[in-house]
Tab-separated table of C-alpha atoms in Angstrom:
chain	number	residue	atom	x	y	z
Z	1	MET	CA	20.248	-13.409	-9.008
Z	2	PRO	CA	23.513	-14.629	-10.542
Z	3	SER	CA	25.089	-12.154	-12.946
Z	4	ARG	CA	25.813	-13.371	-16.459
Z	5	ASP	CA	24.819	-12.490	-19.998
Z	6	PRO	CA	21.488	-14.272	-20.487
Z	7	ILE	CA	21.466	-16.926	-23.161
Z	8	THR	CA	19.030	-16.049	-25.938
Z	9	ALA	CA	16.096	-18.136	-27.121
Z	10	ALA	CA	17.866	-18.683	-30.449
Z	11	GLU	CA	20.954	-20.036	-28.685
Z	12	VAL	CA	18.834	-22.389	-26.586
Z	13	GLU	CA	17.115	-23.685	-29.729
Z	14	ALA	CA	20.475	-24.213	-31.452
Z	15	ILE	CA	21.797	-26.216	-28.487
Z	16	HIS	CA	18.764	-28.539	-28.451
Z	17	LYS	CA	18.128	-28.655	-32.218
Z	18	ASP	CA	18.903	-32.380	-32.558
Z	19	GLU	CA	16.831	-33.454	-29.540
Z	20	ARG	CA	13.223	-34.636	-29.772
Z	21	PHE	CA	12.976	-35.987	-26.254
Z	22	ASP	CA	14.306	-34.931	-22.886
Z	23	MET	CA	17.285	-37.268	-22.612
Z	24	ARG	CA	17.444	-36.932	-18.830
Z	25	PHE	CA	14.806	-39.657	-18.546
Z	26	PRO	CA	13.836	-41.622	-16.496
Z	27	GLU	CA	15.104	-39.949	-13.298
Z	28	TYR	CA	15.625	-36.537	-14.952
Z	29	LEU	CA	18.996	-35.908	-13.369
Z	30	GLY	CA	21.018	-33.190	-15.076
Z	31	PHE	CA	24.263	-33.549	-17.019
Z	32	TRP	CA	25.962	-30.728	-15.120
Z	33	LYS	CA	28.719	-30.791	-12.506
Z	34	ARG	CA	27.952	-28.906	-9.333
Z	35	SER	CA	29.485	-25.470	-8.833
Z	36	VAL	CA	32.713	-25.684	-6.828
Z	37	PRO	CA	33.543	-22.727	-4.567
Z	38	GLY	CA	37.074	-21.535	-5.166
Z	39	LEU	CA	37.031	-22.577	-8.804
Z	40	GLU	CA	33.864	-20.664	-9.631
Z	41	GLU	CA	31.841	-17.863	-8.096
Z	42	GLN	CA	28.398	-18.521	-9.575
Z	43	PRO	CA	25.821	-21.317	-9.381
Z	44	ARG	CA	25.777	-23.988	-12.054
Z	45	PHE	CA	23.738	-23.121	-15.143
Z	46	ASP	CA	21.489	-25.754	-16.712
Z	47	LEU	CA	19.991	-25.681	-20.203
Z	48	TYR	CA	16.909	-27.749	-19.408
Z	49	ASP	CA	13.638	-27.054	-17.610
Z	50	GLU	CA	13.070	-27.904	-13.975
Z	51	PRO	CA	12.849	-31.712	-13.731
Z	52	HIS	CA	9.836	-32.484	-11.556
Z	53	TRP	CA	7.010	-31.824	-14.002
Z	54	LYS	CA	8.493	-34.440	-16.336
Z	55	ARG	CA	9.390	-36.793	-13.493
Z	56	LYS	CA	5.720	-36.771	-12.525
Z	57	GLN	CA	4.652	-37.752	-16.048
Z	58	GLN	CA	7.295	-40.483	-16.227
Z	59	ILE	CA	6.360	-41.930	-12.843
Z	60	LEU	CA	2.626	-41.823	-13.568
Z	61	ASN	CA	3.226	-43.722	-16.805
Z	62	ASP	CA	4.511	-46.613	-14.688
Z	63	HIS	CA	2.469	-46.051	-11.516
Z	64	PRO	CA	-0.861	-44.369	-12.305
Z	65	GLU	CA	-2.156	-45.434	-8.891
Z	66	ILE	CA	-0.154	-42.614	-7.296
Z	67	ALA	CA	-2.853	-40.225	-8.524
Z	68	ASP	CA	-5.181	-41.888	-6.002
Z	69	LEU	CA	-3.107	-40.260	-3.240
Z	70	TYR	CA	-4.121	-36.744	-4.323
Z	71	GLY	CA	-6.353	-34.870	-1.897
Z	72	TYR	CA	-6.168	-33.231	1.521
Z	73	ASP	CA	-5.844	-34.256	5.148
Z	74	THR	CA	-7.832	-32.364	7.787
Z	75	ASN	CA	-5.537	-33.688	10.517
Z	76	THR	CA	-3.348	-30.707	9.606
Z	77	VAL	CA	-6.116	-28.391	10.858
Z	78	TRP	CA	-5.985	-29.997	14.320
Z	79	ILE	CA	-2.195	-29.851	14.331
Z	80	THR	CA	-2.450	-26.164	13.466
Z	81	LEU	CA	-4.822	-25.449	16.340
Z	82	THR	CA	-2.628	-27.395	18.774
Z	83	THR	CA	0.516	-25.585	17.669
Z	84	VAL	CA	-1.081	-22.153	17.970
Z	85	CYS	CA	-2.530	-22.959	21.408
Z	86	VAL	CA	0.834	-24.230	22.719
Z	87	GLN	CA	2.661	-21.122	21.541
Z	88	MET	CA	-0.016	-18.797	22.918
Z	89	GLY	CA	0.040	-20.658	26.227
Z	90	LEU	CA	3.818	-20.330	26.508
Z	91	ALA	CA	3.638	-16.647	25.548
Z	92	TYR	CA	1.153	-16.093	28.395
Z	93	LEU	CA	3.247	-18.205	30.801
Z	94	PHE	CA	6.437	-16.215	30.234
Z	95	GLY	CA	4.610	-12.917	29.766
Z	96	ARG	CA	2.405	-12.972	32.843
Z	97	VAL	CA	3.561	-15.743	35.211
Z	98	LEU	CA	7.274	-16.579	34.932
Z	99	THR	CA	8.256	-12.960	34.474
Z	100	ASP	CA	11.810	-13.308	35.818
Z	101	TRP	CA	12.759	-16.600	34.145
Z	102	ASN	CA	14.746	-14.918	31.393
Z	103	TRP	CA	17.223	-17.618	30.352
Z	104	THR	CA	14.603	-20.320	30.741
Z	105	MET	CA	12.415	-18.339	28.364
Z	106	VAL	CA	15.230	-18.180	25.796
Z	107	LEU	CA	15.935	-21.914	26.147
Z	108	VAL	CA	12.259	-22.809	25.742
Z	109	ALA	CA	11.971	-20.364	22.839
Z	110	TYR	CA	14.716	-22.253	20.977
Z	111	THR	CA	13.783	-25.837	21.826
Z	112	VAL	CA	9.984	-25.656	21.953
Z	113	GLY	CA	9.035	-22.335	20.393
Z	114	GLY	CA	11.549	-22.657	17.575
Z	115	SER	CA	10.312	-26.155	16.792
Z	116	PHE	CA	6.680	-25.066	16.684
Z	117	SER	CA	7.539	-21.966	14.656
Z	118	THR	CA	9.218	-24.043	11.978
Z	119	GLN	CA	6.304	-26.466	12.079
Z	120	ILE	CA	4.051	-23.498	11.299
Z	121	GLY	CA	6.214	-22.840	8.242
Z	122	ILE	CA	5.468	-26.399	7.135
Z	123	ILE	CA	1.750	-25.870	7.736
Z	124	PHE	CA	2.079	-22.876	5.390
Z	125	HIS	CA	3.548	-25.310	2.912
Z	126	GLU	CA	0.508	-27.584	3.199
Z	127	PHE	CA	-2.172	-24.915	2.953
Z	128	THR	CA	-0.353	-23.381	-0.040
Z	129	HIS	CA	-1.085	-26.537	-2.041
Z	130	ASN	CA	-4.659	-26.792	-0.666
Z	131	LEU	CA	-3.766	-29.930	1.291
Z	132	CYS	CA	-5.451	-29.039	4.605
Z	133	ALA	CA	-9.101	-28.655	3.674
Z	134	ALA	CA	-11.580	-28.988	0.811
Z	135	THR	CA	-11.577	-25.437	-0.575
Z	136	THR	CA	-8.989	-22.769	-1.296
Z	137	LEU	CA	-10.783	-20.357	1.059
Z	138	GLN	CA	-10.639	-22.857	3.922
Z	139	ASN	CA	-6.959	-23.495	3.274
Z	140	ARG	CA	-6.171	-19.785	3.255
Z	141	TRP	CA	-7.771	-19.437	6.675
Z	142	VAL	CA	-5.799	-22.383	7.996
Z	143	GLY	CA	-2.751	-20.381	6.940
Z	144	ASN	CA	-3.991	-17.224	8.640
Z	145	VAL	CA	-4.687	-19.049	11.912
Z	146	ALA	CA	-1.275	-20.729	11.796
Z	147	ASN	CA	0.274	-17.285	11.241
Z	148	ILE	CA	-0.858	-15.978	14.643
Z	149	PRO	CA	2.245	-16.946	16.709
Z	150	LEU	CA	4.658	-15.658	14.043
Z	151	LEU	CA	3.354	-12.086	14.541
Z	152	VAL	CA	4.514	-11.002	11.062
Z	153	PRO	CA	2.060	-11.550	8.161
Z	154	LEU	CA	3.792	-14.315	6.208
Z	155	ALA	CA	1.198	-16.957	5.287
Z	156	GLN	CA	-0.273	-15.484	2.116
Z	157	SER	CA	3.050	-14.163	0.843
Z	158	PHE	CA	4.563	-17.603	1.367
Z	159	ARG	CA	1.744	-19.109	-0.672
Z	160	ARG	CA	2.320	-16.711	-3.532
Z	161	TYR	CA	6.083	-17.129	-3.734
Z	162	HIS	CA	6.177	-20.849	-2.997
Z	163	LEU	CA	3.885	-21.624	-5.925
Z	164	GLU	CA	6.264	-19.616	-8.120
Z	165	HIS	CA	9.147	-21.683	-6.767
Z	166	HIS	CA	7.407	-24.853	-7.975
Z	167	THR	CA	6.648	-23.397	-11.390
Z	168	TYR	CA	10.057	-21.804	-11.937
Z	169	GLN	CA	12.421	-23.909	-9.862
Z	170	GLY	CA	15.940	-22.638	-10.512
Z	171	VAL	CA	14.861	-19.946	-13.011
Z	172	TYR	CA	16.784	-16.880	-11.929
Z	173	GLY	CA	14.675	-13.796	-11.606
Z	174	TYR	CA	11.605	-15.978	-10.994
Z	175	ASP	CA	12.447	-18.531	-8.281
Z	176	PRO	CA	12.362	-16.683	-4.922
Z	177	ASP	CA	14.171	-19.590	-3.250
Z	178	LEU	CA	17.475	-18.714	-4.959
Z	179	PRO	CA	20.076	-16.688	-3.046
Z	180	LEU	CA	20.497	-13.117	-4.252
Z	181	GLU	CA	23.648	-11.999	-6.034
Z	182	TRP	CA	24.866	-9.984	-3.047
Z	183	GLU	CA	24.452	-13.037	-0.789
Z	184	LEU	CA	26.821	-15.023	-3.007
Z	185	ARG	CA	29.308	-12.189	-3.079
Z	186	LEU	CA	29.191	-11.328	0.638
Z	187	ILE	CA	29.082	-14.829	2.165
Z	188	GLY	CA	31.398	-16.596	-0.271
Z	189	ASN	CA	32.857	-19.779	1.205
Z	190	ASP	CA	33.871	-18.450	4.625
Z	191	PRO	CA	32.715	-20.852	7.407
Z	192	ILE	CA	32.060	-18.020	9.872
Z	193	LYS	CA	30.021	-16.071	7.350
Z	194	LYS	CA	28.098	-19.207	6.400
Z	195	PHE	CA	27.380	-19.792	10.102
Z	196	LEU	CA	26.090	-16.234	10.547
Z	197	TRP	CA	24.125	-16.457	7.289
Z	198	LEU	CA	22.294	-19.545	8.539
Z	199	ILE	CA	21.425	-17.721	11.767
Z	200	ILE	CA	19.530	-15.065	9.787
Z	201	TYR	CA	18.346	-17.384	7.000
Z	202	GLY	CA	14.688	-16.839	7.837
Z	203	VAL	CA	15.117	-13.091	7.420
Z	204	MET	CA	16.946	-13.629	4.120
Z	205	TYR	CA	14.123	-15.844	2.888
Z	206	ILE	CA	11.682	-12.979	3.387
Z	207	GLY	CA	14.114	-10.548	1.800
Z	208	ARG	CA	14.272	-12.552	-1.433
Z	209	GLY	CA	10.531	-12.205	-1.868
Z	210	LEU	CA	10.687	-8.467	-1.154
Z	211	ALA	CA	13.500	-8.129	-3.706
Z	212	GLN	CA	11.020	-9.042	-6.446
Z	213	GLN	CA	9.170	-5.813	-5.615
Z	214	LYS	CA	5.717	-7.130	-6.360
Z	215	GLN	CA	2.596	-5.300	-5.299
Z	216	LEU	CA	0.775	-6.881	-2.361
Z	217	SER	CA	-2.143	-9.061	-3.393
Z	218	ARG	CA	-5.611	-8.775	-1.877
Z	219	TRP	CA	-5.024	-11.791	0.368
Z	220	GLU	CA	-1.670	-10.454	1.487
Z	221	LEU	CA	-3.436	-7.256	2.584
Z	222	TYR	CA	-6.006	-9.363	4.457
Z	223	ASN	CA	-3.079	-11.166	6.092
Z	224	TRP	CA	-1.621	-7.843	7.248
Z	225	ALA	CA	-4.927	-6.686	8.774
Z	226	TRP	CA	-5.444	-10.078	10.469
Z	227	SER	CA	-1.907	-10.175	11.906
Z	228	ILE	CA	-2.060	-6.623	13.244
Z	229	ALA	CA	-5.370	-7.352	14.978
Z	230	CYS	CA	-4.005	-10.594	16.459
Z	231	ASP	CA	-0.785	-8.880	17.585
Z	232	VAL	CA	-2.800	-6.274	19.506
Z	233	VAL	CA	-4.745	-9.025	21.278
Z	234	ILE	CA	-1.549	-10.957	22.067
Z	235	TYR	CA	0.071	-7.840	23.525
Z	236	LYS	CA	-3.010	-7.142	25.639
Z	237	PHE	CA	-3.220	-10.656	27.127
Z	238	CYS	CA	0.429	-11.782	27.150
Z	239	GLY	CA	2.230	-8.486	27.639
Z	240	LEU	CA	5.510	-7.355	26.125
Z	241	ARG	CA	7.436	-10.354	27.461
Z	242	GLY	CA	4.976	-12.700	25.799
Z	243	VAL	CA	5.540	-10.926	22.506
Z	244	ILE	CA	9.311	-11.119	23.048
Z	245	TYR	CA	9.040	-14.877	23.628
Z	246	LEU	CA	7.271	-15.285	20.268
Z	247	VAL	CA	9.810	-13.065	18.488
Z	248	ILE	CA	12.713	-15.094	19.891
Z	249	SER	CA	10.953	-18.325	18.910
Z	250	VAL	CA	10.650	-17.174	15.306
Z	251	LEU	CA	14.190	-15.809	14.989
Z	252	LEU	CA	15.824	-18.857	16.587
Z	253	GLY	CA	13.522	-21.369	14.921
Z	254	PHE	CA	14.150	-20.108	11.403
Z	255	GLY	CA	17.849	-19.714	12.056
Z	256	LEU	CA	20.418	-22.325	13.069
Z	257	HIS	CA	17.819	-24.899	14.106
Z	258	PRO	CA	17.286	-28.534	12.997
Z	259	GLY	CA	13.738	-27.651	11.972
Z	260	ALA	CA	15.056	-25.063	9.518
Z	261	ALA	CA	17.802	-27.259	8.034
Z	262	HIS	CA	15.423	-28.396	5.294
Z	263	PHE	CA	15.990	-25.012	3.618
Z	264	ILE	CA	19.553	-26.173	2.891
Z	265	GLN	CA	18.701	-29.853	2.426
Z	266	GLU	CA	16.157	-29.284	-0.318
Z	267	HIS	CA	17.988	-27.676	-3.256
Z	268	TYR	CA	21.648	-27.035	-2.411
Z	269	THR	CA	23.704	-29.356	-4.595
Z	270	PHE	CA	25.491	-32.163	-2.785
Z	271	ARG	CA	25.841	-34.321	-5.912
Z	272	ASP	CA	26.454	-33.721	-9.618
Z	273	GLY	CA	23.260	-33.612	-11.658
Z	274	GLN	CA	20.787	-33.673	-8.747
Z	275	GLU	CA	19.084	-30.443	-7.727
Z	276	THR	CA	16.460	-31.687	-5.235
Z	277	TYR	CA	17.146	-33.826	-2.152
Z	278	SER	CA	14.967	-35.651	0.340
Z	279	TYR	CA	15.601	-36.245	4.029
Z	280	TYR	CA	14.610	-39.602	5.523
Z	281	GLY	CA	15.049	-39.231	9.255
Z	282	SER	CA	13.135	-39.051	12.529
Z	283	GLY	CA	12.542	-35.309	12.145
Z	284	ASN	CA	9.807	-36.093	9.640
Z	285	ILE	CA	7.601	-37.285	12.498
Z	286	PHE	CA	7.254	-33.833	14.084
Z	287	TRP	CA	7.877	-31.713	10.999
Z	288	LEU	CA	5.125	-33.296	8.892
Z	289	ASN	CA	7.275	-35.234	6.416
Z	290	ILE	CA	8.777	-32.046	5.020
Z	291	GLY	CA	11.914	-34.085	4.336
Z	292	TYR	CA	10.181	-35.969	1.503
Z	293	HIS	CA	11.067	-33.179	-0.865
Z	294	ASN	CA	11.623	-35.035	-4.129
Z	295	GLU	CA	8.318	-36.764	-3.552
Z	296	HIS	CA	6.622	-33.433	-2.833
Z	297	HIS	CA	8.003	-31.677	-5.902
Z	298	ASP	CA	7.034	-34.622	-8.077
Z	299	PHE	CA	3.507	-34.739	-6.638
Z	300	PRO	CA	2.590	-31.459	-4.897
Z	301	LEU	CA	-1.085	-32.485	-4.678
Z	302	VAL	CA	-0.306	-35.296	-2.224
Z	303	PRO	CA	-0.681	-34.341	1.482
Z	304	TRP	CA	2.189	-34.866	3.899
Z	305	THR	CA	0.682	-37.985	5.468
Z	306	LYS	CA	0.882	-39.863	2.145
Z	307	LEU	CA	4.283	-38.727	0.825
Z	308	PRO	CA	6.101	-41.872	2.105
Z	309	GLU	CA	3.613	-43.936	0.101
Z	310	ILE	CA	4.942	-42.426	-3.134
Z	311	LYS	CA	8.422	-43.755	-2.400
Z	312	ARG	CA	6.976	-47.143	-1.472
Z	313	ILE	CA	4.994	-47.399	-4.710
Z	314	ALA	CA	7.784	-46.198	-7.026
Z	315	PRO	CA	11.106	-47.071	-5.326
Z	316	GLU	CA	12.959	-47.261	-8.656
Z	317	TYR	CA	12.549	-43.486	-9.024
Z	318	TYR	CA	13.808	-42.612	-5.532
Z	319	ASP	CA	16.140	-45.263	-4.147
Z	320	ASP	CA	19.064	-44.266	-6.388
Z	321	LEU	CA	18.809	-40.552	-5.575
Z	322	ALA	CA	21.146	-39.031	-2.985
Z	323	TYR	CA	19.356	-38.184	0.262
Z	324	HIS	CA	20.031	-37.007	3.816
Z	325	THR	CA	19.414	-38.759	7.121
Z	326	SER	CA	20.440	-35.988	9.556
Z	327	TRP	CA	19.496	-32.320	9.467
Z	328	CYS	CA	22.240	-31.524	11.973
Z	329	ALA	CA	24.739	-33.126	9.592
Z	330	VAL	CA	23.357	-30.999	6.744
Z	331	LEU	CA	24.034	-27.813	8.717
Z	332	TYR	CA	27.493	-29.024	9.801
Z	333	MET	CA	28.483	-29.987	6.249
Z	334	PHE	CA	27.273	-26.725	4.793
Z	335	ILE	CA	29.250	-24.660	7.297
Z	336	THR	CA	32.487	-26.645	7.323
Z	337	SER	CA	32.778	-28.091	3.814
Z	338	SER	CA	34.762	-26.108	1.260
Z	339	LEU	CA	32.592	-27.703	-1.450
Z	340	LEU	CA	29.367	-26.070	-0.224
Z	341	ALA	CA	28.404	-22.394	-0.230
Z	342	PRO	CA	25.403	-20.208	-1.152
Z	343	GLN	CA	26.470	-20.617	-4.795
Z	344	SER	CA	25.839	-24.381	-4.575
Z	345	ARG	CA	22.641	-24.191	-6.586
Z	346	VAL	CA	21.459	-24.879	-10.128
Z	347	VAL	CA	19.963	-22.029	-12.130
Z	348	ARG	CA	18.479	-21.744	-15.615
Z	349	THR	CA	17.275	-18.970	-17.871
Z	350	LEU	CA	13.583	-18.530	-18.529
Z	351	ASP	CA	14.174	-19.156	-22.261
Z	352	ALA	CA	15.932	-22.459	-21.553
Z	353	HIS	CA	13.185	-23.505	-19.157
Z	354	ARG	CA	10.398	-22.672	-21.590
Z	355	TYR	CA	12.047	-24.208	-24.646
Z	356	ALA	CA	12.911	-27.492	-22.959
Z	357	ARG	CA	9.466	-27.730	-21.382
Z	358	LYS	CA	7.691	-27.163	-24.694
Z	359	ASN	CA	9.910	-29.031	-27.137
Z	360	LEU	CA	11.730	-31.819	-25.275
Z	361	LYS	CA	9.050	-34.389	-24.586
Z	362	VAL	CA	8.791	-37.215	-22.081
Z	363	PRO	CA	9.293	-40.402	-24.124
Z	364	THR	CA	6.904	-43.317	-23.875
Z	365	ASN	CA	8.207	-46.764	-22.990
Z	366	GLU	CA	7.973	-47.754	-26.659
Z	367	GLN	CA	9.975	-44.706	-27.739
Z	368	ILE	CA	12.598	-45.471	-25.119
Z	369	LYS	CA	13.034	-48.962	-26.558
Z	370	GLU	CA	13.381	-47.555	-30.080
Z	371	MET	CA	16.241	-45.291	-29.010
Z	372	GLY	CA	18.581	-48.188	-28.374
Z	373	SER	CA	22.070	-46.873	-27.580
Z	374	ALA	CA	21.220	-43.271	-28.529
Z	375	LYS	CA	20.532	-42.411	-24.887
Z	376	SER	CA	23.881	-43.705	-23.579
Z	377	ASP	CA	25.781	-42.039	-26.433
Z	378	PHE	CA	24.070	-38.722	-25.748
Z	379	VAL	CA	24.752	-38.922	-22.003
Z	380	ALA	CA	28.419	-39.720	-22.650
Z	381	ARG	CA	28.761	-36.627	-24.862
Z	382	MET	CA	27.038	-34.388	-22.301
Z	383	LYS	CA	29.183	-35.658	-19.425
Z	384	LYS	CA	32.329	-35.149	-21.500
Z	385	ALA	CA	31.244	-31.570	-22.182
Z	386	ALA	CA	30.634	-31.037	-18.448
Z	387	ASP	CA	34.096	-32.414	-17.618
Z	388	MET	CA	35.688	-30.082	-20.174
Z	389	ALA	CA	33.841	-27.114	-18.677
Z	390	MET	CA	35.196	-28.014	-15.237
Z	391	GLU	CA	38.748	-28.277	-16.590
Z	392	LYS	CA	38.400	-24.860	-18.176
Z	393	ALA	CA	37.189	-23.458	-14.841
Z	394	ARG	CA	40.232	-24.932	-13.088
Z	395	ALA	CA	42.538	-23.498	-15.747
Z	396	ARG	CA	40.985	-20.049	-15.393
Z	397	ARG	CA	41.346	-20.234	-11.611
Z	398	ILE	CA	45.025	-21.257	-11.823
Z	399	ALA	CA	45.713	-18.491	-14.345
Z	400	SER	CA	44.053	-15.863	-12.128
Z	401	VAL	CA	46.118	-16.937	-9.092
Z	402	ASN	CA	49.376	-16.918	-11.026
């Protein structure tokens, strides 16, 4: 996690002492400027809680009918079975039949296998929020079945750490989605290093969870036993080449692949004040609407098939947010732009997150009317403070060069 002296609870309280409400309403965009590589070396620090819990309350105040979208969609179960069968069939094909089609196997592993592997990651995402079936037990087994072609036991660990990501988005030391300190230091803003980093991004994602050094849960141990048993069966029926096909599919799929670009799209900062981004493009058709990320974080109990409905019902909360339309463009921008690097994230301390969540309330429509110009005056002061902080960063950078 980013290195800095943690702000104390008393300091957080002093900063917010004159605030009764969270003045980021109604869209809950931050007052910060994004971290600029070259001027700074760390992510941007925010003094508020993660925004989506309050966005949900604000949106439901105006559109309570969105709660009717909560539930699950068993179509994901059939997609899971289809995906697993396709990958197992291809593993058998290249392991036992097309045993000398080496480059064809690699090409298929990237285009087909990589696509299905990343789709399995999205199925993990659905079962984590109990969106595939009626009970938690059923959802966990959807995850275990989907895990089969990945060979490594990931489903239950993903569930554990992804739920923490939702609860502690951006809280360093708690959000496993944040790059580690050594990643920021090693990769920096070098295009070649960023390219190589994206190639192994799937491995890094696992490494961030391991870095938290938590003891395996009971279901994670079940996942290990299940995966080992399935791997033995796969080796027996598909042979070593079949296993190699699946390994290549996973490594290429979770690397520099359009289906993995959502890892960068979701929370790397492309715009001041906005820490979550959606993708509205054709890739959502195959990859189960994973691009609707603001909608998902606002309403994690809505299954993938109904996420577009949220945007349709409440366009005023989504139409003005920055979004992406091409995952390939996301990868290209991240690699080539000098304004984007692993540090391009927003982080917050646990004390800031907890204080703002507990004490800075979501205002009602009546309270918003009573504020009058107080909101605009407050925003102007916060933006001026952010501009001054950026000028100080530039001055420090110039002084260090000279």
